[in-house]
Amino acid sequence: MVRLGAAFTLAWTHSVQKSDWQEDWRATPDGLVVVEMRVEGSGAGMEPPEGAVLEGGRYVARPQAAPLKEVMLRRSGATADWRICIDGRCRAMGDMIPADADPVTLALCPDVPG
């Protein structure tokens, strides 16, 4: 188990488009909430969501999605790994967990003393 904290960014590079995608997430008492997403361009299944605006060369959207109890990520090994960013510092997921860990589930952790 890796603790990410109350706010983190999930980032990845699309395998076909080679475009960067970033999502800012917050942990709330009701679950994980995506608060903003940014994508460089569109195509190959990476269409910016409705209402996205172009800001600084990226499409930016602030979705109004319900909190999720968990977010499942797949790691095929055939593409660049997911990146987790906290306070502006990004690390490949493989730096935090075993390279063959698949799938990876992001979820709220109960408070554990200690």
GROMACS .gro file of N, CA and C in nm:
model
  342
    1MET      N    1   0.085  -0.117   0.000
    1MET     CA    2   0.000   0.000   0.000
    1MET      C    3   0.090   0.124   0.000
    2VAL      N    4   0.054   0.220  -0.084
    2VAL     CA    5   0.125   0.348  -0.092
    2VAL      C    6   0.023   0.456  -0.060
    3ARG      N    7   0.057   0.544   0.031
    3ARG     CA    8  -0.033   0.655   0.064
    3ARG      C    9   0.000   0.775  -0.023
    4LEU      N   10  -0.102   0.827  -0.091
    4LEU     CA   11  -0.082   0.940  -0.181
    4LEU      C   12  -0.115   1.074  -0.118
    5GLY      N   13  -0.194   1.076  -0.015
    5GLY     CA   14  -0.235   1.202   0.046
    5GLY      C   15  -0.371   1.246  -0.004
    6ALA      N   16  -0.412   1.365   0.038
    6ALA     CA   17  -0.546   1.414   0.008
    6ALA      C   18  -0.560   1.466  -0.134
    7ALA      N   19  -0.450   1.501  -0.200
    7ALA     CA   20  -0.456   1.554  -0.336
    7ALA      C   21  -0.339   1.499  -0.416
    8PHE      N   22  -0.366   1.458  -0.538
    8PHE     CA   23  -0.261   1.407  -0.625
    8PHE      C   24  -0.302   1.426  -0.770
    9THR      N   25  -0.204   1.418  -0.859
    9THR     CA   26  -0.230   1.424  -1.002
    9THR      C   27  -0.191   1.289  -1.061
   10LEU      N   28  -0.280   1.236  -1.142
   10LEU     CA   29  -0.255   1.114  -1.216
   10LEU      C   30  -0.224   1.157  -1.360
   11ALA      N   31  -0.109   1.116  -1.412
   11ALA     CA   32  -0.068   1.159  -1.546
   11ALA      C   33  -0.021   1.040  -1.628
   12TRP      N   34  -0.041   1.048  -1.758
   12TRP     CA   35   0.006   0.943  -1.848
   12TRP      C   36   0.020   0.998  -1.988
   13THR      N   37   0.091   0.922  -2.071
   13THR     CA   38   0.109   0.956  -2.212
   13THR      C   39   0.031   0.855  -2.295
   14HIS      N   40  -0.055   0.905  -2.382
   14HIS     CA   41  -0.137   0.817  -2.466
   14HIS      C   42  -0.047   0.733  -2.556
   15SER      N   43  -0.075   0.604  -2.567
   15SER     CA   44   0.011   0.512  -2.640
   15SER      C   45   0.017   0.539  -2.790
   16VAL      N   46  -0.089   0.593  -2.848
   16VAL     CA   47  -0.093   0.618  -2.992
   16VAL      C   48  -0.063   0.764  -3.023
   17GLN      N   49  -0.135   0.854  -2.959
   17GLN     CA   50  -0.122   0.998  -2.987
   17GLN      C   51   0.006   1.059  -2.929
   18LYS      N   52   0.062   0.993  -2.826
   18LYS     CA   53   0.179   1.046  -2.754
   18LYS      C   54   0.149   1.181  -2.690
   19SER      N   55   0.022   1.203  -2.659
   19SER     CA   56  -0.022   1.326  -2.592
   19SER      C   57  -0.027   1.303  -2.442
   20ASP      N   58   0.005   1.407  -2.368
   20ASP     CA   59   0.004   1.400  -2.222
   20ASP      C   60  -0.137   1.426  -2.171
   21TRP      N   61  -0.179   1.348  -2.074
   21TRP     CA   62  -0.309   1.364  -2.010
   21TRP      C   63  -0.283   1.371  -1.861
   22GLN      N   64  -0.349   1.466  -1.792
   22GLN     CA   65  -0.333   1.482  -1.648
   22GLN      C   66  -0.469   1.500  -1.583
   23GLU      N   67  -0.487   1.438  -1.469
   23GLU     CA   68  -0.609   1.454  -1.390
   23GLU      C   69  -0.572   1.486  -1.246
   24ASP      N   70  -0.630   1.591  -1.193
   24ASP     CA   71  -0.611   1.627  -1.051
   24ASP      C   72  -0.724   1.563  -0.971
   25TRP      N   73  -0.686   1.489  -0.869
   25TRP     CA   74  -0.781   1.416  -0.784
   25TRP      C   75  -0.773   1.466  -0.640
   26ARG      N   76  -0.885   1.457  -0.569
   26ARG     CA   77  -0.893   1.490  -0.427
   26ARG      C   78  -0.961   1.375  -0.354
   27ALA      N   79  -0.910   1.345  -0.238
   27ALA     CA   80  -0.975   1.248  -0.150
   27ALA      C   81  -1.076   1.323  -0.064
   28THR      N   82  -1.199   1.276  -0.064
   28THR     CA   83  -1.305   1.336   0.017
   28THR      C   84  -1.366   1.226   0.103
   29PRO      N   85  -1.444   1.260   0.203
   29PRO     CA   86  -1.508   1.156   0.284
   29PRO      C   87  -1.596   1.062   0.201
   30ASP      N   88  -1.644   1.110   0.084
   30ASP     CA   89  -1.732   1.028   0.000
   30ASP      C   90  -1.658   0.946  -0.105
   31GLY      N   91  -1.528   0.971  -0.122
   31GLY     CA   92  -1.452   0.897  -0.222
   31GLY      C   93  -1.353   0.987  -0.296
   32LEU      N   94  -1.299   0.936  -0.405
   32LEU     CA   95  -1.204   1.011  -0.487
   32LEU      C   96  -1.279   1.091  -0.593
   33VAL      N   97  -1.242   1.218  -0.607
   33VAL     CA   98  -1.310   1.308  -0.700
   33VAL      C   99  -1.207   1.369  -0.794
   34VAL      N  100  -1.234   1.360  -0.925
   34VAL     CA  101  -1.149   1.428  -1.022
   34VAL      C  102  -1.197   1.573  -1.029
   35VAL      N  103  -1.106   1.668  -1.004
   35VAL     CA  104  -1.146   1.809  -0.999
   35VAL      C  105  -1.104   1.888  -1.123
   36GLU      N  106  -1.000   1.840  -1.193
   36GLU     CA  107  -0.959   1.907  -1.317
   36GLU      C  108  -0.884   1.807  -1.402
   37MET      N  109  -0.901   1.821  -1.534
   37MET     CA  110  -0.825   1.739  -1.627
   37MET      C  111  -0.769   1.827  -1.737
   38ARG      N  112  -0.648   1.789  -1.783
   38ARG     CA  113  -0.579   1.864  -1.889
   38ARG      C  114  -0.526   1.767  -1.991
   39VAL      N  115  -0.544   1.799  -2.120
   39VAL     CA  116  -0.496   1.710  -2.226
   39VAL      C  117  -0.436   1.793  -2.339
   40GLU      N  118  -0.322   1.744  -2.392
   40GLU     CA  119  -0.256   1.808  -2.507
   40GLU      C  120  -0.320   1.754  -2.634
   41GLY      N  121  -0.412   1.826  -2.691
   41GLY     CA  122  -0.471   1.783  -2.818
   41GLY      C  123  -0.578   1.679  -2.802
   42SER      N  124  -0.616   1.619  -2.916
   42SER     CA  125  -0.723   1.521  -2.916
   42SER      C  126  -0.696   1.417  -3.023
   43GLY      N  127  -0.779   1.316  -3.026
   43GLY     CA  128  -0.767   1.210  -3.125
   43GLY      C  129  -0.744   1.076  -3.061
   44ALA      N  130  -0.770   0.969  -3.135
   44ALA     CA  131  -0.749   0.831  -3.090
   44ALA      C  132  -0.809   0.805  -2.953
   45GLY      N  133  -0.933   0.848  -2.933
   45GLY     CA  134  -1.000   0.822  -2.807
   45GLY      C  135  -0.965   0.917  -2.695
   46MET      N  136  -0.899   1.026  -2.726
   46MET     CA  137  -0.859   1.124  -2.623
   46MET      C  138  -0.931   1.257  -2.642
   47GLU      N  139  -1.056   1.252  -2.679
   47GLU     CA  140  -1.131   1.375  -2.700
   47GLU      C  141  -1.151   1.446  -2.566
   48PRO      N  142  -1.123   1.576  -2.563
   48PRO     CA  143  -1.150   1.651  -2.440
   48PRO      C  144  -1.299   1.646  -2.408
   49PRO      N  145  -1.335   1.645  -2.282
   49PRO     CA  146  -1.477   1.639  -2.246
   49PRO      C  147  -1.550   1.766  -2.287
   50GLU      N  148  -1.680   1.754  -2.297
   50GLU     CA  149  -1.764   1.869  -2.330
   50GLU      C  150  -1.737   1.981  -2.229
   51GLY      N  151  -1.727   2.102  -2.279
   51GLY     CA  152  -1.704   2.216  -2.192
   51GLY      C  153  -1.556   2.248  -2.170
   52ALA      N  154  -1.467   2.167  -2.225
   52ALA     CA  155  -1.323   2.193  -2.209
   52ALA      C  156  -1.286   2.319  -2.286
   53VAL      N  157  -1.193   2.395  -2.231
   53VAL     CA  158  -1.145   2.517  -2.297
   53VAL      C  159  -0.994   2.505  -2.318
   54LEU      N  160  -0.946   2.569  -2.423
   54LEU     CA  161  -0.803   2.566  -2.453
   54LEU      C  162  -0.734   2.672  -2.368
   55GLU      N  163  -0.641   2.627  -2.284
   55GLU     CA  164  -0.565   2.716  -2.195
   55GLU      C  165  -0.418   2.676  -2.202
   56GLY      N  166  -0.333   2.764  -2.247
   56GLY     CA  167  -0.190   2.736  -2.250
   56GLY      C  168  -0.152   2.614  -2.331
   57GLY      N  169  -0.222   2.589  -2.441
   57GLY     CA  170  -0.190   2.476  -2.527
   57GLY      C  171  -0.251   2.344  -2.484
   58ARG      N  172  -0.333   2.344  -2.380
   58ARG     CA  173  -0.399   2.222  -2.333
   58ARG      C  174  -0.548   2.246  -2.321
   59TYR      N  175  -0.625   2.142  -2.346
   59TYR     CA  176  -0.767   2.149  -2.317
   59TYR      C  177  -0.783   2.124  -2.168
   60VAL      N  178  -0.857   2.212  -2.101
   60VAL     CA  179  -0.877   2.202  -1.957
   60VAL      C  180  -1.027   2.189  -1.929
   61ALA      N  181  -1.062   2.094  -1.845
   61ALA     CA  182  -1.201   2.073  -1.806
   61ALA      C  183  -1.208   2.052  -1.656
   62ARG      N  184  -1.320   2.091  -1.602
   62ARG     CA  185  -1.347   2.070  -1.459
   62ARG      C  186  -1.477   1.990  -1.449
   63PRO      N  187  -1.465   1.859  -1.459
   63PRO     CA  188  -1.585   1.774  -1.462
   63PRO      C  189  -1.662   1.780  -1.331
   64GLN      N  190  -1.788   1.752  -1.341
   64GLN     CA  191  -1.875   1.746  -1.224
   64GLN      C  192  -1.915   1.600  -1.201
   65ALA      N  193  -1.817   1.517  -1.174
   65ALA     CA  194  -1.840   1.373  -1.157
   65ALA      C  195  -1.862   1.338  -1.010
   66ALA      N  196  -1.939   1.236  -0.989
   66ALA     CA  197  -1.963   1.187  -0.853
   66ALA      C  198  -1.835   1.124  -0.798
   67PRO      N  199  -1.817   1.126  -0.666
   67PRO     CA  200  -1.701   1.061  -0.606
   67PRO      C  201  -1.700   0.911  -0.636
   68LEU      N  202  -1.579   0.857  -0.653
   68LEU     CA  203  -1.562   0.714  -0.679
   68LEU      C  204  -1.500   0.647  -0.557
   69LYS      N  205  -1.547   0.529  -0.526
   69LYS     CA  206  -1.489   0.453  -0.414
   69LYS      C  207  -1.350   0.403  -0.449
   70GLU      N  208  -1.326   0.377  -0.579
   70GLU     CA  209  -1.195   0.333  -0.623
   70GLU      C  210  -1.177   0.365  -0.771
   71VAL      N  211  -1.050   0.373  -0.812
   71VAL     CA  212  -1.013   0.395  -0.951
   71VAL      C  213  -0.915   0.283  -0.987
   72MET      N  214  -0.950   0.203  -1.088
   72MET     CA  215  -0.864   0.092  -1.127
   72MET      C  216  -0.780   0.132  -1.248
   73LEU      N  217  -0.649   0.110  -1.238
   73LEU     CA  218  -0.554   0.141  -1.344
   73LEU      C  219  -0.493   0.011  -1.395
   74ARG      N  220  -0.481   0.000  -1.526
   74ARG     CA  221  -0.416  -0.117  -1.586
   74ARG      C  222  -0.276  -0.078  -1.631
   75ARG      N  223  -0.184  -0.171  -1.620
   75ARG     CA  224  -0.043  -0.149  -1.657
   75ARG      C  225   0.000  -0.264  -1.747
   76SER      N  226   0.004  -0.240  -1.876
   76SER     CA  227   0.034  -0.348  -1.971
   76SER      C  228   0.183  -0.374  -1.985
   77GLY      N  229   0.265  -0.276  -1.953
   77GLY     CA  230   0.408  -0.289  -1.977
   77GLY      C  231   0.445  -0.253  -2.119
   78ALA      N  232   0.346  -0.241  -2.207
   78ALA     CA  233   0.371  -0.205  -2.347
   78ALA      C  234   0.371  -0.054  -2.369
   79THR      N  235   0.331   0.020  -2.267
   79THR     CA  236   0.326   0.166  -2.277
   79THR      C  237   0.399   0.226  -2.157
   80ALA      N  238   0.421   0.356  -2.165
   80ALA     CA  239   0.484   0.426  -2.052
   80ALA      C  240   0.396   0.410  -1.928
   81ASP      N  241   0.458   0.404  -1.813
   81ASP     CA  242   0.387   0.383  -1.687
   81ASP      C  243   0.309   0.509  -1.648
   82TRP      N  244   0.209   0.489  -1.564
   82TRP     CA  245   0.137   0.599  -1.504
   82TRP      C  246   0.235   0.682  -1.422
   83ARG      N  247   0.207   0.811  -1.406
   83ARG     CA  248   0.286   0.896  -1.318
   83ARG      C  249   0.193   0.950  -1.210
   84ILE      N  250   0.243   0.951  -1.088
   84ILE     CA  251   0.170   1.008  -0.975
   84ILE      C  252   0.247   1.132  -0.932
   85CYS      N  253   0.176   1.244  -0.925
   85CYS     CA  254   0.239   1.371  -0.889
   85CYS      C  255   0.176   1.423  -0.760
   86ILE      N  256   0.262   1.461  -0.666
   86ILE     CA  257   0.217   1.518  -0.539
   86ILE      C  258   0.301   1.643  -0.516
   87ASP      N  259   0.233   1.753  -0.491
   87ASP     CA  260   0.301   1.882  -0.470
   87ASP      C  261   0.397   1.915  -0.583
   88GLY      N  262   0.358   1.883  -0.708
   88GLY     CA  263   0.438   1.918  -0.824
   88GLY      C  264   0.554   1.825  -0.854
   89ARG      N  265   0.574   1.721  -0.773
   89ARG     CA  266   0.681   1.624  -0.796
   89ARG      C  267   0.620   1.494  -0.847
   90CYS      N  268   0.663   1.452  -0.966
   90CYS     CA  269   0.606   1.333  -1.028
   90CYS      C  270   0.702   1.215  -1.020
   91ARG      N  271   0.643   1.097  -1.003
   91ARG     CA  272   0.719   0.972  -1.001
   91ARG      C  273   0.643   0.869  -1.082
   92ALA      N  274   0.716   0.785  -1.153
   92ALA     CA  275   0.652   0.673  -1.223
   92ALA      C  276   0.594   0.578  -1.118
   93MET      N  277   0.480   0.522  -1.149
   93MET     CA  278   0.417   0.430  -1.056
   93MET      C  279   0.511   0.315  -1.022
   94GLY      N  280   0.593   0.272  -1.119
   94GLY     CA  281   0.687   0.164  -1.096
   94GLY      C  282   0.795   0.195  -0.994
   95ASP      N  283   0.810   0.324  -0.959
   95ASP     CA  284   0.904   0.361  -0.853
   95ASP      C  285   0.843   0.338  -0.714
   96MET      N  286   0.712   0.315  -0.710
   96MET     CA  287   0.643   0.301  -0.582
   96MET      C  288   0.592   0.160  -0.556
   97ILE      N  289   0.567   0.086  -0.664
   97ILE     CA  290   0.511  -0.049  -0.651
   97ILE      C  291   0.584  -0.141  -0.748
   98PRO      N  292   0.569  -0.272  -0.733
   98PRO     CA  293   0.637  -0.364  -0.825
   98PRO      C  294   0.596  -0.342  -0.971
   99ALA      N  295   0.689  -0.361  -1.060
   99ALA     CA  296   0.666  -0.339  -1.203
   99ALA      C  297   0.555  -0.426  -1.258
  100ASP      N  298   0.536  -0.544  -1.200
  100ASP     CA  299   0.433  -0.634  -1.253
  100ASP      C  300   0.298  -0.619  -1.182
  101ALA      N  301   0.282  -0.520  -1.096
  101ALA     CA  302   0.155  -0.499  -1.027
  101ALA      C  303   0.051  -0.452  -1.128
  102ASP      N  304  -0.051  -0.533  -1.153
  102ASP     CA  305  -0.157  -0.502  -1.247
  102ASP      C  306  -0.276  -0.592  -1.217
  103PRO      N  307  -0.393  -0.536  -1.199
  103PRO     CA  308  -0.423  -0.393  -1.198
  103PRO      C  309  -0.382  -0.328  -1.068
  104VAL      N  310  -0.386  -0.195  -1.068
  104VAL     CA  311  -0.359  -0.114  -0.949
  104VAL      C  312  -0.488  -0.041  -0.915
  105THR      N  313  -0.527  -0.048  -0.789
  105THR     CA  314  -0.650   0.018  -0.746
  105THR      C  315  -0.616   0.134  -0.653
  106LEU      N  316  -0.666   0.252  -0.689
  106LEU     CA  317  -0.655   0.369  -0.602
  106LEU      C  318  -0.784   0.377  -0.521
  107ALA      N  319  -0.772   0.391  -0.390
  107ALA     CA  320  -0.890   0.396  -0.303
  107ALA      C  321  -0.855   0.472  -0.178
  108LEU      N  322  -0.957   0.516  -0.106
  108LEU     CA  323  -0.935   0.582   0.022
  108LEU      C  324  -0.879   0.481   0.121
  109CYS      N  325  -0.787   0.524   0.201
  109CYS     CA  326  -0.732   0.440   0.307
  109CYS      C  327  -0.793   0.482   0.440
  110PRO      N  328  -0.828   0.385   0.521
  110PRO     CA  329  -0.875   0.423   0.654
  110PRO      C  330  -0.758   0.483   0.731
  111ASP      N  331  -0.787   0.573   0.820
  111ASP     CA  332  -0.680   0.630   0.903
  111ASP      C  333  -0.623   0.519   0.991
  112VAL      N  334  -0.493   0.505   0.981
  112VAL     CA  335  -0.423   0.403   1.059
  112VAL      C  336  -0.329   0.476   1.153
  113PRO      N  337  -0.343   0.455   1.284
  113PRO     CA  338  -0.253   0.524   1.378
  113PRO      C  339  -0.107   0.484   1.353
  114GLY      N  340  -0.021   0.580   1.378
  114GLY     CA  341   0.112   0.538   1.376
  114GLY      C  342   0.212   0.597   1.296
   0.00000   0.00000   0.00000
